[in-house]
Amino acid sequence: MRYSVSHITTLQYAAPVRLAQFNARLRPAAWPGQTLGDYLLTVDPQPAQVLEREGGYYINEARFSLHDPISELQIESRFTVEKEPLPFFVTDSAGPGLADLRERAMQKPDLSALGPASYSFASPIAVPERDIAMWSSGFLSESMPVVEAGRALMAAIHQQFAYESGATVADTPPIEAFRARHGVCQDFSHIMIIAARAHGIPAAYVSGYLRTLPPPGKERLVGADAMHAWVNLWCGDDLGWIGFDPTNNILADTDHIFIGMGRDYTDVAPLDGTFRGSSQQTMIFSVDVAPLD
């Protein structure tokens, strides 16, 4: 399956701001089963400098600066990508048990951005929460194979939590969404990460896109898509990282377009930055994920 992806972000300020610096994390990182074609990042007004680099975790980052005052900024990311199905069928019995997995992860001498150790401990948003750990203990056990555990955790979130757009914001603590039993993909991913780590499963937050289908009889609306989030669980050396989407209760496959992964949202936020001037701003998104096949 091939896709064309367009992501336009427009920032509007109540008064001109100056000395603005931004980090855009929109270029897909290399990932098994995914091949990036053309990629173009456009910034208007044109920045003084754009520095492409690898982020702190498994994410590509473009840092750019604007020295002159601006009242509006538009960042547009466009690319094509080809997705291939998983090369194997993932059964519930696949992978080591949780007790064995924890030991393997701690003994693995890999401190890279893809090593399990980087995703085994607390992070800025995904902090340990006793209530989440106790809740997940009701259906996870030390002897359970990791894939079965991942599916059980994913299904529990999908069944027990309501998707409610606008119920939370980017910095809502996961425990608030957990107690309210509602949220969006970001909240569900953070809850799953906290629960997984509580049981010794290395868990990473994935930023990306999801192909969406229009209701029967309706045309697909251009620009009406959005970024998506899911969870990668490290399932041992043989299986590696497998994506679990708790919002939709499915494994990540050809409909999921991988951008990057980090410990939580803070590592892979699509855009952040600093500037001098008014703090009042409006952010407008237009995202389009169009199949080419």
Coordinates of C-alpha atoms in Angstrom, one line a residue:
M1 CA 0.0 0.0 0.0
R2 CA 1.3 3.4 -1.0
Y3 CA 0.3 6.7 0.6
S4 CA 0.7 10.4 0.0
V5 CA 0.7 12.4 3.3
S6 CA 0.3 16.1 3.7
H7 CA 0.5 17.8 7.1
I8 CA 0.0 21.6 7.3
T9 CA 0.4 23.4 10.6
T10 CA -0.5 27.1 10.8
L11 CA 0.5 29.2 13.8
Q12 CA -1.2 32.6 14.3
Y13 CA -0.1 35.0 16.9
A14 CA -2.1 37.8 18.6
A15 CA 0.9 40.1 18.2
P16 CA 4.2 39.7 16.3
V17 CA 6.8 37.5 17.9
R18 CA 10.5 37.4 17.3
L19 CA 13.6 35.3 17.7
A20 CA 11.5 32.2 17.1
Q21 CA 13.0 28.7 17.2
F22 CA 11.1 25.5 16.4
N23 CA 11.7 21.8 16.3
A24 CA 9.6 19.9 13.7
R25 CA 9.4 16.1 14.0
L26 CA 7.6 15.1 10.9
R27 CA 10.0 13.2 8.6
P28 CA 9.4 9.4 9.0
A29 CA 12.3 7.5 10.5
A30 CA 13.4 4.2 8.9
W31 CA 11.2 1.4 10.0
P32 CA 10.7 -2.3 8.9
G33 CA 8.0 -2.7 6.3
Q34 CA 8.0 1.0 5.5
T35 CA 9.9 2.8 2.6
L36 CA 10.0 6.5 2.4
G37 CA 9.8 8.1 -1.1
D38 CA 9.9 11.8 -1.7
Y39 CA 9.9 14.2 1.4
L40 CA 9.6 17.9 1.5
L41 CA 9.4 20.3 4.4
T42 CA 8.4 23.9 3.6
V43 CA 8.4 26.7 6.1
D44 CA 6.8 30.1 5.4
P45 CA 8.3 32.7 6.1
Q46 CA 11.5 31.1 5.1
P47 CA 13.7 30.5 8.1
A48 CA 17.3 31.8 8.5
Q49 CA 18.5 28.2 9.0
V50 CA 17.2 24.7 9.0
L51 CA 19.2 22.0 10.7
E52 CA 18.3 18.3 10.1
R53 CA 19.4 15.9 12.8
E54 CA 18.4 12.8 14.8
G55 CA 16.4 13.5 17.9
G56 CA 17.2 12.3 21.4
Y57 CA 15.3 9.1 20.7
Y58 CA 14.2 7.3 17.5
I59 CA 12.9 10.4 15.7
N60 CA 14.1 12.8 13.0
E61 CA 14.1 16.4 13.9
A62 CA 14.4 19.6 11.8
R63 CA 15.3 22.7 13.9
F64 CA 14.8 26.1 12.3
S65 CA 15.1 29.8 13.4
L66 CA 13.3 33.0 12.3
H67 CA 15.0 36.2 13.4
D68 CA 12.5 38.7 12.0
P69 CA 9.2 39.3 13.7
I70 CA 6.3 37.1 12.5
S71 CA 2.5 37.1 13.1
E72 CA 1.9 33.9 11.3
L73 CA 3.9 30.8 10.5
Q74 CA 3.0 27.8 8.2
I75 CA 4.9 24.5 8.3
E76 CA 4.1 22.0 5.6
S77 CA 5.3 18.4 5.5
R78 CA 4.7 16.3 2.4
F79 CA 5.9 12.8 1.6
T80 CA 5.1 9.5 -0.1
V81 CA 5.5 6.2 1.7
E82 CA 5.1 2.5 0.8
K83 CA 3.9 0.0 3.5
E84 CA 4.2 -3.7 3.4
P85 CA 2.3 -6.2 5.6
L86 CA 4.0 -7.8 8.6
P87 CA 6.2 -10.6 7.3
F88 CA 4.8 -13.0 9.9
F89 CA 1.6 -13.8 11.8
V90 CA 1.8 -12.7 15.4
T91 CA 0.2 -15.3 17.6
D92 CA -0.8 -14.7 21.3
S93 CA 1.7 -17.3 22.4
A94 CA 4.6 -15.6 20.7
G95 CA 7.5 -14.2 22.7
P96 CA 8.8 -14.9 26.2
G97 CA 6.8 -14.6 29.4
L98 CA 6.8 -11.3 31.3
A99 CA 9.2 -12.4 34.0
D100 CA 11.7 -13.7 31.4
L101 CA 11.2 -10.6 29.2
R102 CA 12.1 -8.3 32.1
E103 CA 15.3 -10.1 32.7
R104 CA 16.3 -10.2 29.0
A105 CA 15.6 -6.5 28.6
M106 CA 17.8 -5.6 31.6
Q107 CA 20.7 -7.9 30.4
K108 CA 20.6 -6.6 26.9
P109 CA 23.7 -4.3 26.4
D110 CA 22.0 -1.9 24.0
L111 CA 21.6 1.7 25.0
S112 CA 20.7 2.9 21.6
A113 CA 17.4 4.6 20.6
L114 CA 16.1 1.2 19.7
G115 CA 17.3 -0.6 22.8
P116 CA 14.7 -1.8 25.3
A117 CA 16.5 -0.2 28.2
S118 CA 15.6 3.3 26.9
Y119 CA 11.9 2.5 27.3
S120 CA 11.8 0.5 30.6
F121 CA 11.7 3.3 33.1
A122 CA 9.7 6.4 34.0
S123 CA 9.7 9.4 31.6
P124 CA 8.4 13.0 31.8
I125 CA 4.8 12.1 31.1
A126 CA 4.7 8.3 31.6
V127 CA 5.4 8.2 35.3
P128 CA 4.6 5.2 37.5
E129 CA 1.0 5.2 38.7
R130 CA -0.1 2.8 41.4
D131 CA -3.8 2.8 40.2
I132 CA -2.8 1.9 36.7
A133 CA -0.4 -0.8 37.9
M134 CA -3.1 -2.4 40.1
W135 CA -5.7 -2.2 37.4
S136 CA -3.5 -4.0 34.9
S137 CA -2.5 -6.6 37.4
G138 CA -6.1 -7.8 37.2
F139 CA -5.5 -9.3 33.8
L140 CA -1.7 -9.6 33.4
S141 CA 0.5 -12.3 35.0
E142 CA 4.2 -13.0 35.2
S143 CA 3.8 -16.2 33.1
M144 CA 1.8 -14.6 30.3
P145 CA 3.6 -14.4 26.9
V146 CA 4.4 -10.8 26.0
V147 CA 2.2 -10.7 22.9
E148 CA -0.8 -12.1 24.8
A149 CA -0.1 -9.5 27.5
G150 CA 0.0 -6.7 24.9
R151 CA -3.2 -7.8 23.3
A152 CA -4.9 -8.1 26.7
L153 CA -3.8 -4.6 27.7
M154 CA -4.8 -3.1 24.4
A155 CA -8.2 -4.7 24.5
A156 CA -8.9 -3.6 28.1
I157 CA -8.2 0.0 27.2
H158 CA -10.3 -0.2 24.1
Q159 CA -13.2 -1.7 25.9
Q160 CA -13.1 0.2 29.2
F161 CA -12.2 3.7 27.9
A162 CA -14.3 6.0 25.7
Y163 CA -12.7 7.9 22.8
E164 CA -13.7 11.5 23.3
S165 CA -12.1 14.2 21.1
G166 CA -11.3 17.3 23.1
A167 CA -11.7 15.6 26.4
T168 CA -8.0 16.2 27.2
V169 CA -5.1 18.4 26.0
A170 CA -1.5 17.6 25.2
D171 CA -0.3 18.0 28.8
T172 CA -3.2 16.3 30.6
P173 CA -1.6 13.8 33.0
P174 CA -2.4 10.2 32.0
I175 CA -3.8 9.4 35.5
E176 CA -6.5 12.0 34.9
A177 CA -7.6 10.3 31.7
F178 CA -7.4 6.9 33.4
R179 CA -9.7 8.0 36.2
A180 CA -12.1 9.7 33.9
R181 CA -12.1 6.6 31.6
H182 CA -12.0 8.8 28.5
G183 CA -9.5 10.5 26.2
V184 CA -7.8 10.3 22.9
C185 CA -5.1 8.2 21.3
Q186 CA -2.3 10.0 23.2
D187 CA -4.0 9.3 26.5
F188 CA -4.6 5.6 25.7
S189 CA -1.0 5.2 24.6
H190 CA 0.4 6.7 27.7
I191 CA -1.9 4.6 29.9
M192 CA -0.7 1.5 28.1
I193 CA 2.9 2.5 28.4
I194 CA 2.6 3.0 32.1
A195 CA 0.9 -0.3 32.6
A196 CA 3.3 -2.2 30.4
R197 CA 6.4 -0.8 32.2
A198 CA 4.8 -1.7 35.5
H199 CA 5.0 -5.3 34.4
G200 CA 8.5 -5.2 33.0
I201 CA 7.6 -4.7 29.3
P202 CA 9.7 -2.1 27.5
A203 CA 7.1 0.3 26.0
A204 CA 7.6 3.2 23.6
Y205 CA 5.3 5.9 22.4
V206 CA 4.9 6.0 18.6
S207 CA 3.9 9.1 16.6
G208 CA 2.5 8.6 13.2
Y209 CA -0.5 8.6 10.9
L210 CA -3.4 6.2 10.4
R211 CA -5.4 5.7 7.2
T212 CA -9.0 6.5 7.9
L213 CA -12.0 5.4 5.8
P214 CA -15.1 7.6 5.3
P215 CA -18.5 6.4 6.4
P216 CA -20.3 4.2 3.8
G217 CA -21.7 6.3 1.0
K218 CA -19.6 9.3 1.9
E219 CA -16.6 10.8 0.1
R220 CA -13.2 11.0 1.8
L221 CA -12.7 14.5 3.1
V222 CA -9.3 16.0 2.1
G223 CA -7.4 17.5 5.1
A224 CA -9.7 15.9 7.7
D225 CA -7.2 13.3 8.9
A226 CA -5.0 13.7 12.0
M227 CA -1.8 12.4 13.6
H228 CA -2.2 9.2 15.5
A229 CA -0.4 7.6 18.4
W230 CA 0.1 3.9 19.4
V231 CA 2.5 1.8 21.4
N232 CA 5.5 -0.3 20.5
L233 CA 6.3 -3.1 22.9
W234 CA 9.6 -4.9 22.9
C235 CA 8.8 -8.5 22.6
G236 CA 12.2 -10.1 22.9
D237 CA 15.2 -10.4 20.5
D238 CA 13.3 -12.7 18.0
L239 CA 10.2 -10.5 17.6
G240 CA 11.7 -7.1 18.3
W241 CA 9.3 -4.2 18.5
I242 CA 5.6 -4.8 17.7
G243 CA 3.0 -2.0 17.4
F244 CA -0.2 -2.2 19.5
D245 CA -2.9 0.4 18.8
P246 CA -5.2 0.6 21.9
T247 CA -7.4 3.2 20.3
N248 CA -8.6 0.7 17.7
N249 CA -7.6 -2.6 19.4
I250 CA -5.4 -3.7 16.5
L251 CA -1.8 -4.4 15.8
A252 CA 0.0 -1.7 13.7
D253 CA 0.1 -2.8 10.1
T254 CA -0.2 -1.3 6.6
D255 CA -2.7 1.4 7.7
H256 CA -0.2 2.8 10.3
I257 CA 2.5 5.2 9.0
F258 CA 5.4 5.3 11.4
I259 CA 7.1 8.7 12.1
G260 CA 9.2 7.9 15.2
M261 CA 9.1 6.7 18.7
G262 CA 10.2 8.0 22.1
R263 CA 9.6 7.4 25.8
D264 CA 6.4 9.4 25.7
Y265 CA 4.8 12.3 23.7
T266 CA 7.4 14.8 24.8
D267 CA 10.1 13.0 22.8
V268 CA 8.2 12.9 19.5
A269 CA 5.9 16.0 19.6
P270 CA 5.4 17.0 16.0
L271 CA 6.2 20.7 16.7
D272 CA 7.6 22.7 19.6
G273 CA 9.7 25.7 20.1
T274 CA 10.3 29.1 21.8
F275 CA 9.9 32.7 20.9
R276 CA 9.8 36.2 22.4
G277 CA 6.5 38.0 22.5
S278 CA 2.8 37.4 23.0
S279 CA 2.0 34.0 24.4
Q280 CA -1.5 34.0 22.8
Q281 CA -1.4 31.8 19.7
T282 CA -3.8 29.8 17.6
M283 CA -2.7 26.5 16.0
I284 CA -4.6 25.1 13.0
F285 CA -3.9 21.6 11.5
S286 CA -4.7 20.1 8.1
V287 CA -3.7 16.5 7.7
D288 CA -4.4 14.3 4.6
V289 CA -3.5 10.6 4.3
A290 CA -4.4 9.6 0.7
P291 CA -4.0 6.0 -0.6
L292 CA -2.2 5.9 -4.0
D293 CA -3.1 2.3 -4.8

